[in-house]
XYZ file of C-alpha atoms in Angstrom:
707
model
C 0.172 -0.239 -0.667
C 0.883 3.807 -0.368
C 2.528 5.022 2.431
C -0.170 8.033 1.576
C -3.244 6.042 1.865
C -1.378 4.325 4.934
C -1.665 7.437 6.930
C -4.736 8.497 5.584
C -6.087 5.671 6.978
C -3.734 5.917 10.351
C -5.471 9.617 10.480
C -9.420 7.821 10.167
C -8.502 5.743 12.955
C -7.429 8.639 15.079
C -3.962 8.209 15.369
C -1.628 11.644 15.533
C 0.992 10.981 12.621
C 4.411 13.931 12.580
C 3.112 17.336 11.113
C 6.984 17.690 9.573
C 6.352 13.561 7.522
C 3.019 14.361 6.189
C 2.573 18.112 5.224
C 0.215 17.639 3.020
C -1.925 16.014 5.034
C -2.377 18.653 8.019
C -2.921 21.499 5.489
C -6.058 18.491 3.782
C -7.247 18.195 7.247
C -6.988 21.512 8.946
C -9.563 22.282 6.248
C -11.863 25.394 7.617
C -14.296 26.044 4.560
C -15.472 22.848 2.017
C -13.871 24.578 -1.729
C -15.306 22.332 -4.119
C -16.484 22.063 -7.546
C -19.903 22.468 -6.631
C -21.510 20.650 -10.157
C -20.625 17.601 -8.470
C -22.335 17.923 -4.714
C -25.756 16.865 -3.927
C -25.607 18.185 -0.630
C -24.286 21.334 1.046
C -25.381 20.296 3.914
C -23.071 16.986 3.871
C -20.075 19.372 2.993
C -20.700 20.180 6.482
C -20.558 17.004 7.732
C -17.259 15.625 5.590
C -13.914 16.367 4.812
C -14.225 16.324 0.531
C -10.468 17.254 -0.353
C -9.672 15.006 1.621
C -12.182 12.125 -0.081
C -11.715 12.922 -2.976
C -7.606 12.553 -2.652
C -8.193 9.340 -1.148
C -9.864 7.773 -4.010
C -7.134 8.870 -6.543
C -4.242 7.452 -4.227
C -6.258 4.175 -3.549
C -6.817 4.075 -8.193
C -3.310 5.126 -8.544
C -2.355 1.859 -6.257
C -4.391 -0.130 -7.912
C -2.063 0.288 -11.742
C 0.432 -1.504 -12.229
C 3.378 0.794 -12.399
C 6.889 0.935 -12.922
C 7.724 2.381 -8.838
C 9.483 5.411 -10.790
C 6.189 6.879 -11.986
C 3.997 5.740 -9.191
C 7.097 7.763 -6.895
C 6.688 10.552 -8.986
C 2.328 10.744 -9.087
C 1.826 9.910 -5.603
C 3.750 12.965 -4.520
C 1.635 14.982 -7.156
C -1.402 13.423 -5.476
C -0.947 14.147 -2.447
C 0.038 18.201 -2.755
C -2.118 19.121 -5.683
C -5.923 19.464 -3.725
C -3.184 21.567 -0.890
C -4.020 25.047 -1.836
C -7.782 24.206 -0.983
C -6.879 23.282 2.988
C -5.765 25.521 5.925
C -7.290 26.995 8.711
C -8.677 29.977 7.859
C -6.028 31.739 9.423
C -3.156 30.329 7.311
C -5.195 31.276 4.179
C -4.808 34.081 5.074
C -1.506 34.296 5.632
C -0.749 31.879 2.741
C -2.751 34.854 0.389
C 0.069 37.584 2.194
C 2.819 35.423 1.068
C 1.744 35.876 -2.759
C -0.032 31.846 -2.304
C -2.926 31.768 -5.099
C -5.416 29.602 -3.336
C -8.268 30.778 -5.300
C -6.151 29.168 -8.483
C -5.454 25.641 -6.515
C -2.878 23.954 -8.884
C -1.248 27.077 -9.051
C -1.150 27.824 -5.168
C -0.349 24.227 -4.411
C 2.438 24.171 -6.453
C 3.739 27.233 -4.544
C 2.532 25.388 -1.195
C 4.580 22.319 -2.339
C 8.254 24.627 -3.751
C 8.009 26.279 0.229
C 8.274 22.623 1.681
C 10.925 21.455 -0.815
C 12.985 24.516 -0.082
C 12.072 27.226 -2.486
C 10.848 30.472 -2.917
C 6.831 30.310 -3.310
C 5.727 33.537 -4.266
C 9.005 34.205 -7.137
C 10.151 30.650 -7.888
C 7.333 29.070 -9.709
C 9.121 27.272 -11.925
C 12.317 25.921 -10.203
C 15.369 25.670 -12.209
C 17.797 22.354 -11.084
C 20.453 24.481 -10.164
C 19.215 26.934 -8.441
C 17.406 24.125 -6.456
C 20.866 21.925 -5.368
C 22.474 25.601 -4.402
C 19.554 25.803 -2.114
C 20.701 22.445 -0.333
C 17.315 20.902 -2.431
C 17.791 16.661 -2.606
C 16.857 15.127 -5.017
C 16.867 18.115 -7.344
C 15.570 17.033 -10.285
C 12.173 14.892 -8.956
C 11.305 18.118 -7.456
C 11.317 20.182 -10.543
C 9.027 17.047 -12.208
C 6.970 16.737 -9.278
C 6.397 20.729 -9.130
C 5.792 20.932 -13.047
C 3.033 18.838 -12.633
C 1.627 19.838 -9.385
C 1.002 23.343 -11.172
C -0.598 21.843 -14.188
C -3.029 19.198 -12.220
C -6.201 18.685 -13.803
C -5.636 21.221 -17.209
C -5.863 17.856 -19.202
C -9.758 17.784 -18.149
C -9.972 21.462 -18.203
C -9.363 21.606 -21.758
C -11.704 19.176 -22.564
C -14.140 21.342 -21.585
C -12.717 24.981 -22.893
C -11.382 25.827 -19.520
C -7.943 26.314 -20.046
C -6.048 26.379 -23.583
C -3.547 24.207 -25.363
C -0.850 26.535 -24.422
C -1.588 25.763 -20.412
C -0.403 22.633 -20.754
C 2.953 23.716 -22.248
C 4.883 23.371 -19.259
C 4.363 19.688 -19.767
C 5.867 19.635 -22.842
C 8.857 21.271 -21.588
C 9.885 19.086 -19.413
C 10.961 16.912 -22.898
C 12.635 19.888 -24.026
C 14.973 19.935 -21.292
C 15.757 15.970 -20.805
C 13.976 15.927 -17.320
C 11.583 12.927 -18.927
C 11.134 11.027 -21.722
C 8.174 11.131 -24.592
C 7.515 7.948 -23.828
C 8.150 8.540 -19.737
C 5.680 11.772 -20.189
C 2.742 10.293 -21.426
C 2.464 7.227 -19.348
C 3.086 9.413 -16.230
C 0.061 11.492 -17.692
C -1.591 8.540 -18.141
C -1.839 8.067 -14.804
C -2.582 10.822 -12.570
C -5.658 11.495 -15.595
C -6.363 8.525 -15.471
C -6.867 9.030 -11.243
C -7.497 12.704 -11.576
C -11.121 12.062 -13.248
C -11.929 8.089 -12.271
C -11.829 9.735 -9.121
C -14.200 11.888 -9.980
C -16.476 9.857 -11.700
C -15.373 6.300 -13.428
C -17.986 6.808 -16.028
C -16.425 10.406 -17.039
C -13.011 8.814 -16.984
C -14.901 6.378 -20.106
C -16.115 8.759 -21.571
C -13.248 10.896 -22.069
C -9.883 8.688 -22.259
C -9.897 8.363 -26.166
C -9.630 12.516 -26.350
C -7.307 12.698 -23.223
C -4.920 10.211 -24.589
C -5.159 11.857 -27.739
C -4.199 14.998 -25.408
C -1.151 13.502 -23.320
C 0.015 12.346 -27.323
C 0.127 15.918 -28.147
C 1.800 17.573 -24.967
C 5.012 14.717 -25.216
C 5.704 16.069 -29.056
C 4.797 19.198 -28.111
C 2.642 20.089 -30.770
C 0.788 23.128 -28.355
C 1.142 25.667 -31.110
C -2.404 25.688 -32.504
C -5.274 27.985 -30.222
C -8.322 26.831 -30.294
C -10.724 29.444 -30.943
C -13.048 31.157 -28.199
C -15.901 29.986 -30.075
C -14.677 26.461 -29.779
C -13.876 26.684 -25.915
C -17.104 28.731 -24.812
C -18.672 25.927 -27.146
C -17.107 22.705 -24.927
C -17.952 25.094 -21.700
C -21.854 24.883 -22.123
C -21.611 21.287 -22.554
C -24.164 20.342 -20.190
C -26.913 22.519 -21.586
C -26.159 21.071 -25.015
C -26.275 18.246 -23.867
C -29.697 18.800 -22.643
C -30.508 20.320 -26.036
C -29.060 23.852 -26.559
C -28.662 24.826 -29.900
C -24.859 26.492 -29.773
C -24.619 27.112 -33.402
C -28.308 28.700 -34.078
C -28.148 30.669 -31.161
C -24.187 32.271 -31.942
C -25.842 32.784 -35.360
C -29.257 34.312 -33.650
C -27.800 36.339 -31.608
C -24.608 37.709 -33.862
C -27.904 38.590 -35.948
C -28.788 40.577 -32.467
C -25.607 43.308 -32.095
C -23.312 40.491 -30.592
C -19.464 40.537 -31.829
C -17.206 37.625 -31.278
C -14.064 39.431 -31.631
C -14.388 40.876 -28.164
C -14.021 37.704 -26.596
C -10.633 37.385 -28.516
C -8.598 39.110 -25.885
C -9.757 35.704 -23.495
C -8.696 33.590 -25.650
C -5.428 32.645 -23.384
C -6.538 32.625 -20.101
C -7.870 30.031 -17.922
C -11.274 29.804 -16.820
C -12.300 28.670 -13.319
C -15.571 27.507 -12.028
C -17.750 28.722 -15.305
C -19.220 26.117 -16.091
C -21.108 25.367 -12.802
C -21.632 28.772 -12.416
C -23.173 29.972 -14.945
C -24.894 26.652 -17.294
C -28.308 27.320 -16.194
C -28.281 30.267 -17.546
C -28.682 30.439 -21.463
C -26.238 31.180 -24.367
C -27.289 35.219 -24.649
C -26.581 35.170 -20.068
C -24.109 33.134 -20.510
C -22.080 35.385 -23.279
C -23.438 38.806 -22.107
C -21.098 37.337 -18.621
C -18.101 36.815 -20.353
C -18.066 39.615 -23.176
C -18.810 41.634 -19.389
C -15.429 39.628 -18.246
C -13.472 41.523 -22.038
C -15.009 44.830 -21.661
C -14.270 45.387 -17.887
C -11.620 43.621 -17.356
C -7.685 45.359 -17.825
C -5.964 42.132 -18.973
C -2.439 43.058 -19.333
C -0.508 40.573 -16.927
C -4.332 38.466 -16.250
C -3.809 34.678 -16.838
C -7.086 33.294 -15.265
C -10.969 34.504 -14.457
C -12.627 32.716 -11.314
C -16.445 32.005 -11.041
C -16.415 30.709 -7.360
C -17.483 33.595 -6.128
C -20.482 33.253 -8.350
C -21.038 29.440 -8.104
C -21.263 29.873 -4.100
C -23.382 32.234 -4.572
C -26.221 30.727 -6.527
C -26.499 27.251 -4.769
C -28.376 26.506 -1.431
C -30.318 23.596 -0.145
C -34.046 23.382 -0.467
C -35.460 20.358 0.773
C -32.130 19.133 1.896
C -30.320 19.128 -1.669
C -28.507 20.739 -3.254
C -30.923 23.555 -5.885
C -29.800 26.547 -7.494
C -31.293 29.602 -5.935
C -33.749 31.102 -7.703
C -34.574 34.086 -6.122
C -31.126 35.363 -7.375
C -30.466 33.326 -10.849
C -34.032 35.335 -11.146
C -32.745 38.790 -9.858
C -29.365 38.147 -12.187
C -31.106 36.556 -15.414
C -33.276 40.577 -15.438
C -30.594 42.656 -14.706
C -28.771 40.923 -17.888
C -31.496 40.950 -19.677
C -31.734 44.621 -19.836
C -28.061 45.403 -20.773
C -27.421 45.706 -24.790
C -24.190 44.601 -26.616
C -23.434 47.951 -27.188
C -24.450 48.581 -23.115
C -21.927 46.474 -22.664
C -18.949 46.993 -25.922
C -19.178 50.735 -24.576
C -18.637 50.224 -21.394
C -21.322 52.439 -19.971
C -23.909 50.217 -18.911
C -26.094 50.948 -15.349
C -27.862 48.935 -13.282
C -31.376 47.860 -13.933
C -31.658 48.475 -9.945
C -29.761 49.311 -7.532
C -29.948 46.197 -5.962
C -27.648 44.562 -8.097
C -24.063 45.313 -9.581
C -21.720 43.120 -11.645
C -17.881 43.517 -10.428
C -14.320 42.131 -11.627
C -12.221 42.349 -8.831
C -7.897 41.992 -8.548
C -6.557 40.947 -5.752
C -2.889 43.072 -5.069
C -0.998 40.100 -3.407
C -3.114 38.019 -7.072
C -2.391 39.485 -9.851
C -2.807 37.630 -12.217
C -6.515 36.705 -11.271
C -9.517 38.441 -11.586
C -12.818 37.391 -10.100
C -15.969 37.952 -11.558
C -19.141 38.424 -9.056
C -22.944 39.628 -8.831
C -22.949 41.917 -5.980
C -26.474 42.407 -3.993
C -27.366 45.244 -2.140
C -27.063 44.534 1.814
C -31.408 45.123 1.621
C -31.401 42.418 -1.345
C -29.464 39.569 0.356
C -31.921 40.032 3.697
C -34.511 39.642 1.758
C -33.573 37.062 -0.546
C -32.363 35.479 2.949
C -35.397 36.272 4.319
C -37.408 33.847 1.045
C -35.004 30.859 1.761
C -35.952 31.026 5.553
C -39.608 32.121 4.734
C -39.699 28.393 2.664
C -40.179 26.462 5.934
C -43.700 29.413 7.071
C -46.373 30.452 5.989
C -44.633 34.190 5.500
C -42.935 32.332 1.795
C -45.508 34.249 0.111
C -45.284 37.443 1.690
C -41.745 37.434 1.173
C -41.197 36.577 -2.028
C -43.968 39.078 -2.892
C -41.429 41.526 -1.875
C -38.692 40.371 -4.261
C -40.641 40.941 -7.296
C -42.069 44.139 -5.932
C -37.796 45.060 -4.254
C -36.796 44.323 -8.280
C -39.716 44.193 -10.170
C -40.203 40.779 -11.914
C -42.882 40.219 -13.753
C -44.869 37.512 -12.593
C -45.663 35.991 -16.181
C -41.928 36.340 -16.957
C -40.291 34.568 -13.619
C -43.130 32.008 -13.462
C -42.178 29.538 -10.433
C -39.155 29.523 -7.933
C -39.034 25.797 -6.713
C -41.344 24.206 -8.921
C -40.610 25.361 -12.560
C -40.324 22.117 -14.054
C -43.205 20.538 -12.651
C -45.826 22.971 -13.482
C -44.525 22.480 -17.384
C -45.140 19.450 -16.997
C -48.601 19.977 -15.901
C -48.637 22.128 -18.563
C -48.845 19.084 -20.830
C -50.408 17.370 -19.144
C -53.285 19.344 -20.091
C -53.583 18.520 -23.692
C -56.452 16.780 -23.712
C -58.343 19.729 -23.145
C -56.343 21.346 -25.669
C -56.895 18.681 -28.637
C -59.709 20.489 -29.314
C -58.523 23.620 -30.215
C -57.215 21.697 -33.208
C -60.530 21.256 -34.484
C -61.022 25.266 -34.655
C -57.239 26.162 -36.251
C -56.512 28.333 -40.085
C -54.787 28.179 -42.167
C -50.898 27.653 -41.751
C -49.615 29.368 -39.970
C -50.259 29.403 -35.971
C -49.447 31.633 -33.023
C -49.706 29.800 -29.507
C -48.865 32.522 -26.741
C -47.528 30.747 -23.837
C -47.238 28.136 -25.320
C -45.864 26.654 -21.273
C -44.413 23.220 -21.799
C -44.935 23.350 -25.415
C -48.381 20.879 -25.212
C -49.817 22.310 -27.977
C -47.143 23.163 -30.494
C -46.760 19.106 -29.919
C -50.551 18.048 -31.287
C -50.226 21.083 -34.197
C -46.998 19.402 -35.525
C -48.438 15.903 -35.225
C -52.039 16.291 -36.046
C -51.306 19.380 -38.560
C -48.153 18.280 -40.518
C -49.221 21.271 -43.035
C -49.024 23.987 -40.217
C -46.303 25.550 -39.390
C -46.828 26.376 -34.883
C -44.523 29.491 -33.833
C -44.636 29.608 -29.759
C -44.414 33.129 -28.258
C -43.783 33.987 -24.544
C -42.089 36.613 -22.778
C -40.379 34.348 -20.404
C -36.542 33.808 -21.012
C -36.794 30.649 -18.800
C -39.817 29.131 -20.887
C -37.811 30.259 -23.948
C -34.848 28.028 -23.478
C -36.928 25.423 -22.269
C -38.728 24.798 -25.494
C -34.966 25.805 -27.682
C -33.734 22.329 -25.464
C -36.275 20.366 -26.001
C -36.622 21.124 -29.478
C -33.345 20.419 -30.623
C -32.838 17.444 -28.010
C -35.915 15.669 -29.513
C -36.323 17.624 -33.144
C -39.278 18.822 -33.195
C -39.616 21.493 -36.247
C -41.869 24.677 -34.402
C -40.489 27.559 -33.747
C -40.721 29.474 -30.575
C -39.609 33.137 -30.142
C -39.439 35.465 -27.273
C -41.722 38.579 -27.250
C -44.656 40.329 -26.294
C -48.454 39.338 -26.480
C -49.435 42.713 -26.763
C -47.087 43.577 -29.885
C -47.160 40.932 -31.995
C -46.771 42.875 -34.812
C -42.814 43.542 -33.183
C -41.863 40.408 -33.812
C -43.858 38.505 -37.260
C -45.272 40.615 -40.015
C -48.313 42.171 -40.052
C -51.099 40.024 -41.970
C -48.900 36.500 -42.477
C -50.968 34.819 -38.939
C -53.493 32.275 -39.702
C -54.846 31.617 -36.200
C -53.351 32.958 -32.543
C -54.279 30.980 -29.776
C -54.682 32.239 -26.562
C -55.330 29.111 -24.406
C -55.498 30.515 -20.024
C -53.020 33.375 -20.880
C -55.227 36.194 -21.400
C -56.487 35.943 -17.449
C -52.386 36.067 -16.778
C -52.103 39.297 -18.578
C -54.933 40.363 -17.315
C -53.442 39.722 -13.705
C -50.177 40.436 -14.130
C -49.348 42.793 -17.195
C -49.591 46.129 -16.022
C -51.440 49.271 -18.163
C -50.854 52.719 -17.715
C -49.743 51.126 -14.385
C -53.279 49.471 -12.864
C -53.285 45.642 -12.600
C -56.441 44.029 -13.036
C -57.093 45.936 -16.123
C -59.480 45.021 -19.021
C -57.453 47.476 -21.309
C -54.733 44.662 -20.787
C -56.203 41.763 -22.487
C -57.533 44.940 -24.918
C -54.419 45.375 -26.038
C -53.568 41.979 -25.935
C -56.405 40.619 -28.834
C -56.068 44.186 -30.689
C -52.068 42.677 -31.036
C -53.211 39.564 -32.446
C -55.795 40.800 -34.621
C -53.816 43.046 -36.001
C -50.808 40.109 -37.310
C -53.899 38.298 -38.517
C -54.888 37.408 -42.259
C -57.604 38.121 -43.971
C -60.135 34.864 -42.380
C -57.598 34.064 -39.726
C -59.210 33.291 -36.608
C -58.190 34.432 -32.834
C -59.363 30.897 -30.367
C -59.617 31.689 -26.728
C -59.727 28.840 -23.485
C -59.892 30.820 -20.878
C -62.071 31.590 -17.506
C -65.356 32.648 -17.046
C -67.854 35.047 -14.300
C -70.669 32.890 -13.160
C -74.278 34.691 -14.484
C -75.996 36.327 -12.655
C -72.869 38.227 -10.721
C -75.605 38.524 -7.651
C -75.660 35.150 -6.853
C -74.584 33.849 -3.761
C -73.224 30.863 -2.312
C -72.449 28.808 0.945
C -69.372 27.189 1.072
C -68.667 25.405 4.179
C -64.671 23.636 4.684
C -64.339 20.013 5.880
C -61.197 20.592 6.457
C -59.973 22.513 9.995
C -58.003 25.271 8.149
C -60.202 26.038 5.442
C -61.289 29.144 7.088
C -58.134 29.910 7.556
C -57.563 30.141 4.065
C -59.878 31.888 2.992
C -59.212 34.613 5.891
C -55.983 34.859 4.525
C -57.011 34.486 0.708
C -59.023 37.246 1.550
C -56.485 39.356 2.712
C -54.057 38.582 -0.083
C -55.920 38.314 -3.373
C -55.722 42.504 -5.207
C -58.057 41.403 -8.012
C -60.841 42.228 -6.056
C -61.701 42.808 -3.085
C -63.639 39.052 -1.889
C -66.576 39.482 0.076
C -67.984 36.550 2.453
C -69.387 36.447 5.911
C -70.141 33.883 8.071
C -72.695 31.412 9.179
C -71.800 29.362 10.773
C -68.389 27.540 12.840
C -66.685 25.937 9.705
C -69.329 28.270 6.565
C -69.942 31.241 5.014
C -71.912 32.882 2.475
C -70.139 34.605 -0.777
C -71.017 36.175 -4.061
C -70.482 32.853 -6.253
C -67.411 34.419 -8.384
C -65.998 35.365 -5.112
C -65.892 31.660 -4.014
C -65.599 30.494 -7.192
C -62.276 32.003 -7.182
C -60.880 31.380 -3.723
C -61.193 27.659 -4.694
C -59.584 28.001 -7.880
C -56.646 28.748 -6.011
C -57.775 25.945 -2.846
C -57.647 23.384 -5.217
C -54.057 23.725 -6.398
C -52.292 23.776 -2.757
C -49.895 24.944 -0.542
C -47.083 25.441 -2.586
C -48.592 26.873 -5.766
C -50.364 29.443 -3.765
C -48.068 32.519 -4.085
C -49.021 32.152 -7.767
C -52.773 31.393 -7.729
C -53.760 33.606 -5.331
C -51.975 36.794 -7.451
C -53.982 36.050 -10.645
C -58.015 36.114 -11.075
C -59.059 33.695 -13.362
C -62.866 34.709 -14.103
C -62.809 38.624 -15.326
C -66.154 38.177 -17.838
C -69.420 36.747 -17.643
C -70.464 35.915 -21.301
C -72.702 38.199 -21.833
C -69.822 41.238 -20.807
C -67.307 39.005 -22.591
C -69.518 38.429 -26.305
C -70.037 43.026 -25.876
C -66.163 43.494 -24.800
C -64.781 41.762 -27.946
C -67.415 43.839 -29.474
C -65.884 47.050 -28.017
C -62.075 45.866 -28.060
C -62.123 44.995 -32.145
C -64.991 46.356 -34.070
C -67.387 45.311 -36.701
C -64.554 42.669 -38.136
C -64.471 40.226 -35.589
C -67.245 37.475 -36.302
C -67.498 35.938 -32.883
C -67.611 32.245 -34.246
C -68.035 30.283 -31.191
C -68.823 30.984 -27.734
C -69.350 28.216 -25.523
C -68.644 27.696 -21.446
C -68.430 24.951 -19.767
C -66.784 23.513 -15.856
C -63.712 21.771 -16.585
C -62.729 18.270 -15.359
C -61.310 18.141 -12.628
C -62.309 21.008 -9.592
C -65.645 19.500 -8.172
C -62.872 15.691 -8.193
C -60.467 17.650 -6.230
C -62.796 19.845 -4.277
C -64.307 16.331 -3.034
C -64.250 15.762 0.503
C -63.031 19.269 1.846
C -66.086 21.847 0.695
C -69.736 21.416 0.100
C -71.314 24.424 -1.751
C -74.782 24.743 -1.302
C -77.055 27.902 -3.059
C -78.512 30.490 -0.792
C -81.484 28.134 1.713
C -78.388 25.218 2.105
C -79.206 22.879 -0.794
C -75.953 21.318 -2.149
C -75.227 22.143 -5.839
C -72.979 22.014 -8.715
C -69.947 24.314 -9.167
C -70.894 26.799 -12.184
C -69.352 27.066 -14.972
C -65.691 27.892 -14.901
C -64.342 28.226 -18.889
C -65.132 29.797 -21.688
C -64.450 28.599 -25.714
C -64.320 31.394 -28.387
C -63.250 31.286 -31.781
C -63.253 34.616 -33.468
C -63.344 34.900 -36.988
C -61.020 38.663 -38.825
C -63.591 39.384 -41.638
C-alpha cells in the first residue's frame, strides 16, 4: 500500500501523525472551508460533515495504488496527487497568511505548486518554475525529481479542463517543456500523464473517465510531442464550456448566429483566448447562452487584461447554490434577478462600457487582489437589503410567511410574474401544463390556415399537438419568459421538433411577426395571466390589457384568420350567492388569508357558522380555484384572477375592442374537468337555502374570425 494511503488510514483511525512527515495531510485535514466544484455535490449540508478534498485525494490514491506502474512513475504520481489539492486546505488564518505570501489559494494548481515549492525549499512567491541548479544550490535533495513534481502539480487537472474548454492548449506547455529540458523522455511523460489523469478523472467519476479517455490520450500524445502551437478558437472553447446545456438540447450554433444578428460581436472575446476560466460551467450552465455570453463579454470589456492569466467565477458558483429541502438547489431567487439584470443590458451597453444597473440592488463586479495580480474575480453583488430579503425568502420557505416574502422580492426587483413563473417547481409546472393536452386538443378543430401562434406555450403541449396532427401547419410559440423559451428551444433541439419559438410580448406581436402573416392566434389560459400581471397605464387587473392583447393578435391576422380563446369565465347572474362549508379544519383560515392577499378585487364573505360562509358566487369560485391547487402553488395562484368577465360581458367586450370585422363564431362555456373531484371531501358548495349544488361553469371557449 502507498505510504500516503497508510497515513490517511492512520489519521481516520484517530492516530496523531507527525506534521513534518506529512505536511500535505496536515493542510488538507485542517481545511475550515469546503472548496469544491459544486457541480458534483448533491447536498451542501454534507460538506459540513465531511472533508470532500481528503475524500477525493484518497480515492485518487487508491486508484493509483491499483495501477501496474513502475516504482519511479508511481512515486512521482503519488507525490503529485498528495500535494495537488493542498491549496484548498489550511485554516482560515493560515489561508490569509498564504495569500499575503503570494500563494494563489484561488487557482488551486498554482497555489498547491507554490506550497510544494516552499516545502521543498524554494521560494513560493517568485520561483513558480524552479531550476535544478537553483534547487541544488539551495540544498534541495533530488532536485530533478522536485522539478518534475512541481511541474506536474502546477498543471494538475489541466487536460480535463482543456476538454471542458476552461484552459487553452498552451496551458500545458510546462509539461512539454520537461521533454525539451531532458527531465523526462516523451514515453515517460505519456505514461506519467496517463496514470495521473486516470486517477484524477476516475476519482471524480469512473463513468466520466471512460467517456473522455480517448480524448485524454490524444491530448497526452500532443503534449508529449510538443504540438501545442495551434490555439483553440474562443467560440470552440465556449462551446465546450456549454457541454451541459448542449446535452440538454441547446442549439449552440444557431443561438450563436442569432445573437450575432442581434448585435453580439464575437471578436470582443478574442483577448480572453490565452486565459484560464475557473468554475465557469458550475456557475453559469443554468443560464441561457445569451446570458452566459453577456457575462463573458462583461469580463472581456470590463477587466484590465494586461498581466491576467485567470478568471474565477467561484464566487458566482458559491452564491448561486443552497440547500432546499435537504438537496442542493440553484438559488433561483438570485438567478431570476441576475437574468433580469442581464436582459436589460444591450450588447452596445456592454461594448461601450456605459452599462447602468437596472436596479440599485444589483451590480456585477470585477475584482483583482494586490497579492494575486494575475487573477480577476467576477461576481454579482447584491445590496445588503436584497441579500437580507433573499435570505428571508429562503428561511420563509418553511413557513406561511413565504408568499409575503416572495411578493416583496417581486416588488424590489420589479419582476414580472409571467416572465418568472415558478421558483421551486418550474419543471413540474411545465410538465403539468403538458398534461392538459386533452383539454387543448379541441382547439385544433378550429385552427385555420398554415401559420399558428400559440401565445404562452408553457411546456409546448399545444405545439406538439399541432405538429403531430397538422403536418402542413407551422406552429410558433411566443412567450415573454426567457426561461420558458430556453427550455422549449432545448427540447426542440433534443427531440427534433419542427415548431418554432420566439421570445416576445403578446401586447406587441407586430414587432415579432409580419402584419397579416398569421392565420390563427391561440390564447389558451393566458389572457387571465396578462390581465392579472401585466400593468397597463400602471394598473394591473386591467381589462385594457386584455383588449391590447386581442388587438395585437387581430393586427397580425390574415383576412379570414381566427383568434381562439380558452380561459376563465365568471358566472351569471353575478348577484347569485353560494354557501361554502369547509370539511378541512384549516379551510376558514385559508379563506381569511386569501381575502387578505388577493389584489384583484375585494373578496366578500359572511361567516354563517363555525365552518361555513356565505359569498357571492364569483368570489367563492375565485377562491376555490386557488384552494384547489394547494399550498405550494398558493403564492402564484393568489396573484391571478381566473374569471374576469361573465359571458355577456365578454361578448360585448370583444365587439367593443375589435369592432365590426371581428365575428364571434363559437362561444361556449363549461366546468373544467377536475375541479369537482379536487374539491370533493374538502368543501360542500350550496345555494343560499343550503341545498347542495354543482359548481358553475369555470371556463369559456371562444373563436373570433377576422372578416
